[in-house]
XYZ file of C-alpha atoms in Angstrom:
734
model
C -29.639 -1.653 24.495
C -29.544 0.461 21.357
C -26.312 0.031 19.448
C -23.883 2.936 19.231
C -22.603 1.602 15.914
C -23.611 3.897 13.056
C -23.897 3.468 9.337
C -20.741 5.469 8.600
C -18.813 2.863 10.594
C -20.373 0.140 8.448
C -19.335 1.960 5.298
C -15.760 2.337 6.581
C -15.560 -1.361 7.321
C -17.006 -2.038 3.887
C -14.093 -0.234 2.268
C -11.498 -1.958 4.431
C -12.832 -5.509 4.323
C -12.036 -7.199 1.030
C -13.543 -10.663 0.829
C -12.670 -12.831 -2.145
C -15.243 -14.701 -4.156
C -15.311 -17.234 -6.943
C -17.668 -17.172 -9.912
C -19.210 -20.495 -10.865
C -20.637 -21.219 -14.266
C -24.387 -21.132 -14.687
C -25.818 -24.397 -13.462
C -28.839 -26.091 -14.928
C -32.084 -24.796 -13.420
C -34.839 -27.384 -13.616
C -38.409 -26.117 -14.032
C -40.514 -27.818 -11.353
C -43.821 -27.241 -9.640
C -47.365 -27.415 -10.970
C -47.942 -26.857 -14.674
C -50.753 -24.692 -15.920
C -50.019 -20.974 -15.994
C -52.591 -18.797 -14.282
C -55.281 -17.711 -16.746
C -55.932 -13.961 -16.527
C -58.281 -13.305 -19.447
C -59.827 -15.194 -22.338
C -61.536 -13.663 -25.360
C -63.609 -15.444 -28.013
C -63.769 -13.709 -31.386
C -67.249 -12.188 -31.883
C -67.586 -13.484 -35.468
C -65.084 -16.309 -35.913
C -66.172 -18.201 -32.831
C -63.497 -20.896 -33.018
C -60.751 -18.253 -32.657
C -59.813 -17.780 -29.006
C -57.138 -15.631 -27.341
C -55.867 -16.350 -23.837
C -53.708 -14.264 -21.489
C -51.807 -16.058 -18.735
C -50.213 -12.971 -17.265
C -46.800 -13.666 -18.796
C -47.778 -14.880 -22.263
C -50.522 -14.723 -24.862
C -51.854 -17.835 -26.570
C -54.012 -18.193 -29.667
C -56.262 -21.057 -30.777
C -58.005 -21.458 -34.143
C -59.882 -24.633 -33.207
C -61.881 -23.602 -30.135
C -59.135 -24.486 -27.671
C -58.044 -27.867 -29.021
C -54.525 -26.621 -29.889
C -52.656 -23.455 -28.926
C -49.753 -21.353 -30.166
C -47.750 -18.709 -28.324
C -48.475 -15.269 -29.769
C -46.663 -12.816 -27.524
C -43.280 -11.204 -27.964
C -43.995 -8.213 -25.726
C -41.052 -7.826 -23.313
C -43.103 -6.812 -20.316
C -43.914 -8.405 -16.987
C -47.676 -8.799 -17.063
C -50.276 -9.295 -19.807
C -53.859 -8.657 -18.841
C -57.037 -7.697 -20.708
C -57.482 -8.734 -24.384
C -59.666 -6.987 -26.999
C -60.221 -8.300 -30.541
C -61.092 -6.510 -33.778
C -64.680 -7.422 -34.762
C -63.816 -8.607 -38.297
C -60.034 -8.543 -38.796
C -58.422 -11.632 -37.263
C -54.948 -10.071 -37.372
C -55.737 -7.033 -35.200
C -55.666 -7.499 -31.439
C -55.043 -5.255 -28.423
C -53.790 -6.258 -24.987
C -52.878 -4.515 -21.749
C -49.240 -4.992 -20.689
C -47.980 -3.551 -17.411
C -51.043 -1.308 -17.316
C -50.600 0.119 -20.834
C -52.488 -0.725 -24.068
C -50.558 -2.362 -26.919
C -51.706 -3.162 -30.445
C -50.723 -5.798 -33.013
C -51.825 -5.860 -36.666
C -50.157 -9.195 -37.492
C -51.781 -11.514 -34.984
C -49.280 -10.952 -32.196
C -45.975 -11.129 -34.061
C -45.070 -7.482 -33.357
C -46.584 -4.877 -31.045
C -46.744 -1.094 -30.617
C -47.850 1.117 -27.751
C -51.217 2.709 -28.550
C -50.883 6.516 -28.332
C -53.189 8.768 -26.379
C -53.270 6.858 -23.081
C -51.223 8.559 -20.318
C -48.307 6.465 -19.063
C -48.704 8.016 -15.629
C -52.462 7.484 -15.453
C -54.596 4.657 -14.162
C -53.653 1.195 -15.355
C -55.678 0.224 -18.416
C -57.041 -3.020 -16.998
C -60.597 -2.370 -18.247
C -59.824 -2.390 -21.973
C -62.769 -3.642 -24.058
C -64.562 -3.276 -27.388
C -67.652 -1.066 -27.430
C -70.648 -3.200 -28.531
C -72.152 -0.348 -30.576
C -69.118 1.314 -32.162
C -66.895 -1.808 -32.280
C -63.979 0.426 -31.208
C -61.680 -0.062 -28.200
C -62.415 1.856 -25.008
C -60.638 1.950 -21.651
C -62.869 2.153 -18.614
C -60.464 2.569 -15.711
C -60.722 5.645 -13.522
C -61.222 7.899 -16.548
C -63.024 7.012 -19.797
C -60.911 6.714 -22.968
C -62.168 5.893 -26.473
C -60.623 5.463 -29.942
C -61.896 6.928 -33.212
C -60.487 3.959 -35.178
C -58.568 0.739 -34.519
C -55.494 2.354 -36.025
C -55.914 5.650 -34.181
C -55.238 6.939 -30.677
C -57.130 7.076 -27.401
C -59.037 10.263 -26.532
C -60.260 11.156 -23.049
C -64.057 11.378 -22.899
C -64.600 11.550 -19.144
C -62.030 12.295 -16.458
C -63.797 12.359 -13.102
C -62.337 9.095 -11.806
C -65.298 6.721 -11.623
C -64.699 3.173 -10.430
C -66.257 0.844 -13.013
C -68.161 1.468 -16.223
C -70.792 -0.455 -18.185
C -71.404 0.476 -21.800
C -75.049 1.152 -22.584
C -76.466 -1.480 -24.988
C -78.333 0.964 -27.255
C -76.946 4.496 -26.793
C -73.187 5.152 -27.254
C -73.548 8.467 -25.402
C -74.644 6.726 -22.205
C -72.462 4.844 -19.746
C -73.560 3.173 -16.536
C -71.063 3.859 -13.766
C -70.978 1.362 -10.897
C -69.393 3.768 -8.389
C -69.257 7.424 -9.358
C -67.336 9.830 -7.101
C -70.510 11.580 -5.912
C -72.579 8.389 -5.633
C -70.132 5.941 -4.116
C -72.631 3.355 -2.913
C -74.383 2.547 -6.152
C -74.628 2.761 -9.943
C -75.268 5.948 -11.870
C -75.901 6.866 -15.501
C -73.286 9.045 -17.191
C -74.018 11.108 -20.318
C -70.674 11.449 -22.091
C -71.589 14.478 -24.208
C -72.516 16.575 -21.164
C -70.607 14.873 -18.345
C -73.786 14.732 -16.247
C -74.325 11.887 -13.772
C -77.606 10.787 -12.246
C -78.026 7.964 -9.712
C -79.779 4.814 -10.883
C -81.389 4.001 -7.578
C -83.363 5.473 -4.740
C -82.357 4.361 -1.246
C -86.037 4.325 -0.267
C -86.811 1.803 -3.014
C -84.070 -0.733 -2.338
C -86.444 -2.891 -0.285
C -84.694 -5.929 1.162
C -81.304 -4.794 -0.129
C -79.748 -3.164 2.915
C -76.616 -1.861 1.197
C -75.703 -1.107 -2.387
C -72.085 -2.176 -2.795
C -69.809 -1.678 -5.744
C -71.037 -3.852 -8.603
C -69.952 -5.772 -11.613
C -72.633 -4.670 -14.085
C -73.820 -6.710 -17.064
C -75.664 -5.761 -20.230
C -78.710 -7.823 -21.133
C -79.687 -6.286 -24.470
C -82.504 -4.357 -22.798
C -81.455 -0.787 -21.855
C -83.729 -0.825 -18.819
C -82.652 -4.243 -17.570
C -79.347 -4.224 -15.695
C -77.826 -6.965 -13.573
C -75.383 -6.130 -10.795
C -73.284 -8.750 -9.014
C -71.951 -7.725 -5.609
C -68.197 -7.287 -5.775
C -67.505 -6.355 -2.176
C -65.372 -7.743 0.626
C -67.585 -6.280 3.341
C -71.242 -6.783 2.403
C -73.164 -9.982 1.811
C -75.916 -9.825 -0.796
C -78.216 -12.851 -1.048
C -78.115 -13.048 -4.823
C -77.327 -10.645 -7.604
C -79.355 -7.444 -7.989
C -81.317 -6.423 -11.056
C -83.456 -3.563 -12.278
C -86.138 -3.744 -14.992
C -86.961 -0.050 -15.091
C -83.589 1.568 -15.729
C -82.600 1.676 -12.069
C -85.744 3.081 -10.432
C -86.283 -0.101 -8.427
C -83.945 -2.994 -7.675
C -84.717 -6.560 -6.609
C -82.728 -9.657 -5.751
C -82.355 -11.959 -8.717
C -81.470 -15.313 -7.110
C -81.878 -17.023 -3.786
C -78.152 -17.690 -3.566
C -75.161 -15.373 -3.104
C -74.049 -14.745 -6.674
C -70.339 -14.590 -7.424
C -70.690 -13.760 -11.093
C -73.122 -13.858 -14.001
C -73.170 -14.069 -17.785
C -75.977 -13.013 -20.095
C -76.863 -14.610 -23.417
C -77.202 -11.829 -25.946
C -78.928 -14.175 -28.402
C -81.786 -14.529 -25.916
C -82.015 -11.758 -23.339
C -84.091 -13.938 -21.015
C -81.219 -16.377 -20.496
C -78.862 -15.575 -17.618
C -76.248 -17.802 -16.051
C -75.300 -17.249 -12.398
C -72.421 -18.728 -10.452
C -73.224 -19.036 -6.741
C -71.376 -20.649 -3.862
C -73.529 -23.750 -4.243
C -74.230 -24.206 -7.930
C -74.011 -23.169 -11.551
C -77.546 -21.897 -12.270
C -79.493 -20.732 -15.329
C -82.742 -18.886 -15.948
C -84.520 -18.918 -19.309
C -87.399 -16.624 -18.363
C -85.625 -13.482 -17.259
C -84.851 -14.651 -13.688
C -88.434 -15.531 -12.810
C -87.404 -19.145 -12.200
C -83.999 -20.759 -11.899
C -82.685 -24.246 -12.661
C -79.597 -25.730 -11.042
C -77.465 -26.915 -13.948
C -74.666 -28.263 -11.734
C -74.272 -28.224 -7.968
C -70.998 -27.826 -6.097
C -70.461 -31.588 -5.825
C -70.499 -31.955 -9.623
C -68.462 -28.914 -10.580
C -64.815 -29.630 -11.464
C -63.655 -26.340 -9.991
C -63.760 -24.735 -6.538
C -65.648 -21.601 -5.521
C -62.931 -19.304 -4.315
C -63.033 -16.001 -6.179
C -65.176 -13.508 -8.052
C -64.733 -15.540 -11.188
C -65.461 -14.727 -14.803
C -67.837 -16.626 -17.051
C -66.854 -16.160 -20.685
C -69.369 -17.396 -23.214
C -69.447 -18.333 -26.891
C -73.137 -17.807 -27.610
C -73.953 -18.121 -31.278
C -76.173 -20.217 -33.489
C -73.129 -22.388 -34.216
C -71.914 -22.921 -30.631
C -74.829 -22.003 -28.361
C -73.703 -24.232 -25.472
C -70.000 -23.361 -25.308
C -68.716 -21.672 -22.152
C -65.249 -20.686 -21.064
C -64.951 -20.334 -17.312
C -62.128 -18.596 -15.412
C -61.836 -19.504 -11.737
C -58.969 -18.314 -9.589
C -56.614 -18.562 -12.539
C -57.772 -22.005 -13.714
C -59.491 -22.322 -17.085
C -62.369 -24.679 -17.912
C -64.346 -25.324 -21.098
C -67.737 -26.910 -21.739
C -69.426 -27.538 -25.091
C -72.672 -28.862 -23.619
C -73.889 -26.147 -21.239
C -72.010 -27.593 -18.296
C -72.846 -31.304 -18.564
C -69.111 -31.986 -18.787
C -66.023 -29.807 -18.388
C -62.410 -29.947 -19.534
C -59.641 -28.081 -17.738
C -57.322 -26.330 -20.197
C -53.771 -26.489 -18.897
C -51.741 -29.008 -20.877
C -49.951 -26.551 -23.163
C -48.421 -24.385 -20.429
C -44.755 -24.664 -19.593
C -45.063 -23.581 -15.974
C -47.458 -22.266 -13.394
C -47.752 -18.817 -11.870
C -46.013 -19.118 -8.488
C -46.771 -16.589 -5.764
C -44.578 -17.973 -2.979
C -42.451 -20.956 -1.992
C -41.320 -22.008 1.490
C -39.147 -24.855 2.746
C -40.208 -26.816 5.812
C -38.060 -26.352 8.896
C -38.801 -29.859 10.128
C -38.312 -32.053 7.052
C -35.358 -31.697 4.658
C -37.498 -32.860 1.732
C -40.754 -30.975 2.406
C -41.657 -27.758 0.564
C -44.842 -25.751 0.096
C -45.772 -23.666 -2.931
C -48.564 -21.172 -3.570
C -49.845 -21.213 -7.122
C -53.455 -21.689 -8.156
C -53.965 -23.513 -4.885
C -51.549 -24.808 -2.236
C -49.051 -27.437 -3.416
C -46.693 -29.676 -1.443
C -43.568 -31.632 -2.290
C -42.183 -34.457 -0.139
C -39.158 -35.240 -2.324
C -37.177 -31.989 -2.268
C -39.222 -30.335 -4.999
C -39.000 -33.019 -7.689
C -42.729 -33.806 -7.736
C -45.708 -31.841 -6.418
C -49.300 -32.488 -5.410
C -52.128 -30.028 -4.729
C -53.290 -30.301 -1.114
C -55.807 -27.459 -1.124
C -57.549 -25.628 -3.968
C -57.679 -22.358 -2.027
C -55.077 -19.885 -3.290
C -53.153 -18.217 -0.481
C -50.995 -15.145 -0.987
C -47.857 -16.205 0.877
C -46.893 -18.903 3.344
C -44.594 -19.608 6.281
C -43.648 -22.935 7.838
C -43.191 -24.187 11.388
C -40.760 -26.598 12.984
C -43.028 -29.531 12.233
C -43.331 -30.671 8.602
C -47.127 -30.320 8.634
C -47.181 -26.807 10.155
C -47.908 -24.117 7.556
C -49.348 -20.612 7.986
C -50.854 -17.948 5.752
C -52.189 -14.727 7.213
C -55.082 -15.442 9.556
C -54.977 -19.162 8.766
C -53.031 -22.025 10.356
C -52.787 -25.633 9.227
C -51.308 -28.445 11.314
C -51.912 -31.187 8.753
C -49.866 -30.026 5.793
C -52.415 -27.584 4.381
C -55.430 -29.886 4.120
C -57.524 -28.202 6.839
C -57.152 -24.745 8.362
C -57.912 -22.961 11.638
C -58.774 -19.256 11.660
C -57.512 -16.700 14.173
C -60.232 -14.981 16.204
C -59.654 -11.277 16.922
C -62.763 -10.819 19.061
C -60.839 -10.588 22.337
C -58.259 -8.080 21.118
C -60.511 -5.275 22.333
C -60.281 -3.490 18.993
C -63.366 -1.458 18.163
C -64.772 -3.283 15.150
C -65.377 -0.924 12.257
C -68.116 -1.163 9.681
C -65.750 -3.183 7.505
C -64.433 -5.414 10.303
C -60.798 -5.622 11.435
C -57.797 -4.369 9.506
C -54.803 -6.674 10.110
C -51.565 -5.766 8.357
C -49.206 -8.368 9.827
C -49.637 -11.867 11.260
C -46.593 -13.824 12.489
C -46.590 -17.333 13.980
C -43.876 -18.656 16.271
C -42.512 -21.642 14.299
C -41.829 -23.559 17.523
C -45.165 -22.789 19.175
C -48.018 -22.262 16.739
C -50.322 -21.021 19.512
C -48.130 -17.924 19.917
C -49.042 -15.312 17.298
C -48.147 -11.625 16.908
C -50.220 -9.177 14.846
C -50.561 -5.528 13.860
C -54.237 -4.619 13.739
C -56.862 -1.906 14.112
C -60.395 -1.162 13.080
C -60.741 -1.066 9.309
C -58.541 1.574 7.750
C -59.981 5.060 7.173
C -62.410 4.608 10.079
C -62.238 5.816 13.666
C -60.322 4.691 15.568
C -57.720 4.272 12.868
C -54.785 3.480 15.158
C -52.840 0.297 14.367
C -51.604 -1.501 17.475
C -49.452 -4.584 18.170
C -51.065 -7.560 19.895
C -49.957 -11.070 20.749
C -51.593 -14.277 21.907
C -50.173 -17.435 23.454
C -53.363 -19.506 23.049
C -54.207 -18.988 19.357
C -56.539 -16.069 19.876
C -58.485 -17.053 22.999
C -56.825 -14.157 24.826
C -54.776 -11.227 23.562
C -52.247 -8.865 25.154
C -50.478 -5.706 24.052
C -46.691 -5.519 24.391
C -44.990 -2.420 25.728
C -42.170 -0.521 24.088
C -43.454 -1.067 20.557
C -43.690 1.887 18.145
C -47.180 3.328 17.793
C -49.029 3.990 14.535
C -47.155 1.244 12.715
C -48.858 -0.192 9.655
C -46.003 -2.267 8.282
C -43.664 -4.582 10.143
C -42.245 -8.091 10.505
C -41.672 -10.343 13.515
C -38.741 -12.755 13.935
C -38.318 -15.571 16.462
C -34.933 -16.744 17.765
C -34.926 -20.550 17.346
C -32.496 -21.109 20.235
C -34.054 -18.583 22.622
C -37.838 -18.955 22.720
C -38.157 -15.856 24.885
C -36.453 -13.624 22.298
C -38.646 -11.919 19.686
C -37.639 -9.230 17.176
C -39.816 -6.661 15.438
C -38.797 -4.873 12.259
C -40.668 -1.649 11.596
C -40.882 -1.012 7.853
C -42.622 2.383 7.847
C -41.717 5.738 9.399
C -38.068 5.418 8.380
C -37.605 1.895 9.721
C -36.156 0.466 12.943
C -35.490 -2.819 14.755
C -36.786 -3.796 18.224
C -36.123 -6.785 20.493
C -37.962 -8.469 23.344
C -36.241 -10.801 25.815
C -39.373 -11.861 27.709
C -41.464 -13.588 25.073
C -42.856 -10.423 23.515
C -44.264 -8.669 26.575
C -41.734 -5.807 26.451
C -39.707 -4.474 23.527
C -36.785 -2.042 23.335
C -35.215 -0.228 20.392
C -32.226 -2.139 19.051
C -31.222 -0.453 15.773
C -32.451 2.590 13.874
C -32.394 0.655 10.591
C -35.088 -1.772 9.380
C -32.867 -4.838 9.154
C -34.282 -8.150 8.049
C -33.058 -11.150 10.031
C -32.140 -14.790 9.556
C -30.862 -17.085 12.314
C -28.170 -19.752 12.212
C -29.707 -23.092 13.216
C -26.871 -24.302 15.440
C -25.144 -21.208 16.831
C -25.751 -17.779 18.344
C -25.074 -16.014 15.036
C -27.772 -14.004 13.293
C -27.528 -12.436 9.856
C -29.021 -8.970 9.296
C -29.434 -7.286 5.945
C -30.818 -4.126 4.390
C -30.012 -1.869 1.462
C -26.778 -1.028 3.331
C -25.451 -4.570 3.024
C -25.070 -7.920 4.777
C -24.056 -8.060 8.456
C -23.724 -10.580 11.283
C -24.141 -10.396 15.043
C -23.319 -12.686 17.971
C -24.994 -10.539 20.640
C -28.582 -10.571 19.479
C -28.249 -7.675 17.060
C -26.797 -5.105 19.462
C -23.637 -4.785 17.377
C -23.294 -5.630 13.700
C -20.228 -6.591 11.679
C -19.934 -6.668 7.918
C -20.351 -10.267 6.757
C -20.014 -10.062 2.985
C -19.380 -7.482 0.266
C -21.278 -9.272 -2.531
C -19.628 -6.948 -5.074
C -21.772 -4.115 -3.739
C -25.058 -5.817 -4.659
C -28.088 -5.273 -2.437
C -29.446 -8.411 -0.713
C -33.068 -9.191 -1.595
C -33.444 -12.338 0.477
C -31.251 -14.467 2.743
C -31.471 -18.098 3.864
C -29.173 -20.149 6.129
C -28.926 -23.870 5.425
C -28.668 -26.740 7.890
C -24.932 -26.808 7.127
C -24.865 -23.094 8.091
C -24.157 -21.784 4.628
C -25.473 -18.248 4.176
C -27.267 -18.002 0.814
C -28.045 -14.514 -0.522
C -30.304 -13.587 -3.433
C -29.565 -10.314 -5.256
C -30.953 -8.793 -8.438
C -28.376 -10.593 -10.591
C -26.952 -13.479 -8.572
C -27.144 -16.088 -5.865
C -24.220 -15.848 -3.427
C -23.267 -18.462 -0.831
C -20.419 -18.833 1.623
C -18.745 -21.993 2.878
C -20.386 -24.128 5.605
C -20.251 -23.250 9.291
C -20.679 -19.535 8.537
C -17.232 -19.299 6.951
C -17.345 -16.009 5.039
C -13.716 -16.015 3.919
C -14.737 -17.210 0.461
C -17.997 -16.541 -1.393
C -19.296 -18.334 -4.469
C -21.394 -16.412 -6.990
C -23.964 -17.943 -9.337
C -25.172 -15.503 -11.993
C -28.905 -15.614 -12.739
C -28.570 -14.958 -16.445
C -31.923 -14.690 -18.255
C -33.851 -15.610 -15.105
C -36.188 -12.713 -14.213
C -37.043 -12.792 -10.518
C -37.915 -10.673 -7.506
C -37.397 -12.106 -4.011
C -39.254 -15.422 -4.296
C -36.572 -17.746 -3.009
C -36.157 -20.747 -0.709
C -33.485 -23.230 0.322
C -34.545 -26.663 1.518
C -32.911 -28.269 4.535
C -31.154 -30.612 2.123
C -29.438 -27.641 0.451
C -31.461 -27.410 -2.768
C -32.083 -23.930 -4.208
C -35.571 -22.882 -5.359
C -36.175 -19.671 -7.313
C -39.506 -18.178 -8.388
C -38.748 -17.237 -11.988
C -41.394 -17.854 -14.653
C -42.747 -20.581 -12.433
C -40.573 -22.467 -9.962
C -36.987 -23.446 -10.730
C -34.872 -25.949 -8.825
C -31.077 -26.192 -8.588
C -29.599 -29.106 -6.649
C -25.975 -29.939 -5.930
C -24.475 -26.487 -5.399
C -24.824 -26.328 -1.628
C -23.534 -28.640 1.075
C -26.154 -30.925 2.591
C -26.800 -30.645 6.296
C -25.018 -33.341 8.324
C -27.141 -36.376 9.086
C -28.245 -36.318 12.713
C -30.941 -37.826 14.828
C -32.741 -34.482 14.559
C -34.155 -35.584 11.209
C -36.195 -38.294 12.990
C -38.773 -37.985 15.738
C -37.561 -39.242 19.138
C -39.043 -42.475 20.453
C -38.990 -41.296 24.089
C -38.809 -38.184 26.270
C -35.271 -37.272 27.295
C -33.517 -34.330 28.945
C -30.060 -34.562 27.395
C -26.842 -33.663 29.266
C -26.057 -29.958 29.447
C -23.145 -28.907 27.216
C -20.576 -27.862 28.188
C -20.589 -29.012 31.796
C -19.002 -27.376 33.726
C -19.906 -24.178 31.871
C -18.911 -20.535 32.055
C -21.807 -18.095 31.623
C -23.793 -19.944 28.918
C -24.686 -23.562 28.188
C -26.831 -25.460 25.714
C -29.898 -27.428 26.818
C -31.573 -30.080 24.633
C -34.805 -32.009 25.136
C -36.394 -34.717 22.991
C -40.182 -35.136 22.808
C -41.864 -38.094 21.082
C -45.275 -36.357 20.927
C -46.593 -32.775 21.245
C -46.855 -31.956 24.944
C -46.427 -29.245 27.595
C -42.942 -28.693 29.032
C -41.710 -26.660 31.984
C -37.930 -26.259 31.963
C -36.579 -24.685 35.161
C -33.190 -24.091 36.824
C -32.956 -24.464 40.633
C -30.138 -23.792 43.076
C -29.097 -26.383 45.679
C -31.679 -24.945 48.100
C -34.472 -25.649 45.638
C -35.017 -21.970 44.804
C -35.946 -21.132 41.234
C -33.253 -19.245 39.311
C -34.981 -19.030 35.922
C -37.654 -20.699 33.793
C -36.409 -21.470 30.292
C -39.785 -22.654 29.011
C -43.316 -23.253 30.238
C -45.584 -24.006 27.305
C -46.627 -26.599 24.745
C -44.038 -27.899 22.278
C -44.309 -29.939 19.114
C -42.783 -33.402 18.893
C -39.088 -33.376 18.034
C -35.783 -32.021 19.310
C -35.705 -28.600 20.976
C -32.703 -26.487 21.972
C -32.334 -23.718 24.547
C -29.540 -21.435 25.674
C -29.018 -21.144 29.416
C -27.546 -17.807 30.526
C -25.964 -17.934 33.994
C -23.759 -14.877 33.647
C -25.440 -13.208 36.651
C -25.247 -16.255 38.939
C -22.608 -17.241 41.445
C -20.306 -20.162 40.755
C -21.580 -23.472 42.079
C -23.916 -26.397 41.451
C -27.384 -26.044 39.920
C -30.199 -28.387 38.941
C -31.972 -28.366 35.579
C -35.451 -29.884 35.845
C -37.756 -30.727 32.950
C -41.404 -31.407 33.849
C -43.218 -32.933 30.872
C -46.951 -33.583 30.808
C -47.557 -37.309 30.512
C -43.918 -38.251 31.182
C -43.050 -36.822 34.617
C -39.793 -35.100 35.577
C -36.142 -35.510 34.636
C -33.268 -33.635 36.314
C -29.692 -32.879 35.297
C -26.922 -31.535 37.563
C -24.598 -28.851 36.204
C -21.660 -26.805 37.473
C -21.088 -23.106 36.826
C -17.406 -22.073 36.992
C -16.293 -18.470 36.576
């Protein structure tokens, strides 16, 4: 089954095949999607408390009136702005981390320079901050860097690769390290002048704290009083941990799992704690706690290890800035009322966008939450405040998937995959799943790559699949072993055909023709795939170029030159236009897979990676400084009954009939139900089963392959739960 075609043949064809293309002028890209750029960091000036700096990842903003109005202050031509640090007295001097490197401005953000002394090949400088005792910038990321003046350079003070640092509140020579290399499971005290580290805990004195995970540590003004908030994906701590004796003994500080805390340096006995249930405060050093706001009253969701930024002073003692999952909130009355700060942003931070396969106007977008559009991307509404990383869609408009989660109601509620019955030995940290793929036509069929948590025994990733959404699991044969990275693809016209693209170990492509039970090597290149909706054609692409196949990927033919540009992403519209995203352009061919002429749209001044989608109506969507929409370039899919749900069950006539070798089979289902589609000979003997599973409501297509049968008459029978049987007669002529 492996193709004998080799890459040198592809390259020869590339040189011989000259496809023409036309260049269209830049069309208007409309900025759509949710407004409110993701907030990454916010810093209140330590003296001039109404001066606030905000980083959104792609821009810096400055406010002189405590957040009432904002001005853009960044001209740094880099991809990502992160941590902000402000000069203690000079309003014009500010430092910020950009793409992992520290930059400095002495004119309030008008111009910037790279701060010398920090290695460009070292750890990213995400932990930039101002030392509370020296008032000078330090970088606490892997190694410890400090500056001798705001106009000077960084100097390495400790280079043993600790995880997180906490500056000691009274001794500049001491640093509390949350996870030192030799004391991984807890905090230690580092003496900078000597480089000596001593643990700040005794395992015998941890009491009810079973584990000591990596912490976010907070100063309280008392050198012996430290607060540690669990920052771990594996352990559950019932409350934050604190020590009153410099780390000799540790106790639990709250009765709730703490997500983050803030201390009031004006009064060391005041601590705020964010839990999963409430915003809480203690005024007596954590002896007693008051619930300031419970989860029903809070205007923001609990979904991340969020930061509480405070503006404690005698002028504004009740002002809090709160960062949650990229959303920014402000209170001036200790939480009695909150205002979300988002009106001055031009666009939102978009992680992924996906077009529905079942509705030409439905799209989903991942930003700070899950958003949905029902009008081809013109307007958007948030359907879930949980932020997912990336999403896929099913054949039904309401089917959407993200990792271990599946939603069948448009993202409002979610089901979670259960890996218990995979048979994987569960490690101390649980399961390690690197790939989850849902069959768009049957959301109960899921393929994964999984093992016990990485770096544990057994550390052997294996493929698994389920046909009942995790109740039972099986392992396919023929798949490559020790594969951490891969992608699955499902043929929309052949439910039994599944592809697997191996992305590691040099890359390769596999295919299964029996629903995923058995795979065989197809190509020794890690091609990505996209399927034509109405024909047997598939499009494959890699760094070698863009190819097509009509035999399931066994042989590949060059499909488009694209001026030598490497495809980043490919979509095929309902009108069967192939749309290709490259680093500089969007290319698309004529409808019906006509590659004789290509049109090129240059993406001038639109920075992007591979975030890209095409709706069924032919509208382009590009993730570029938010979400951009371009309508009118592509041909709309022809209007058919497939855009509406059927009002009855029907087994449509086989086409063509008579047929030679292959034929197309269509069924219409008014509701989700179980279907068995079987071919019988005139004696009633079963020749093949095209399908035997549950299908969503809608129109479904199948390809019948009778190339190994004798000429004659056959019966196609569809048995549908709740509707009975329907039969069609067909003739095979060879």
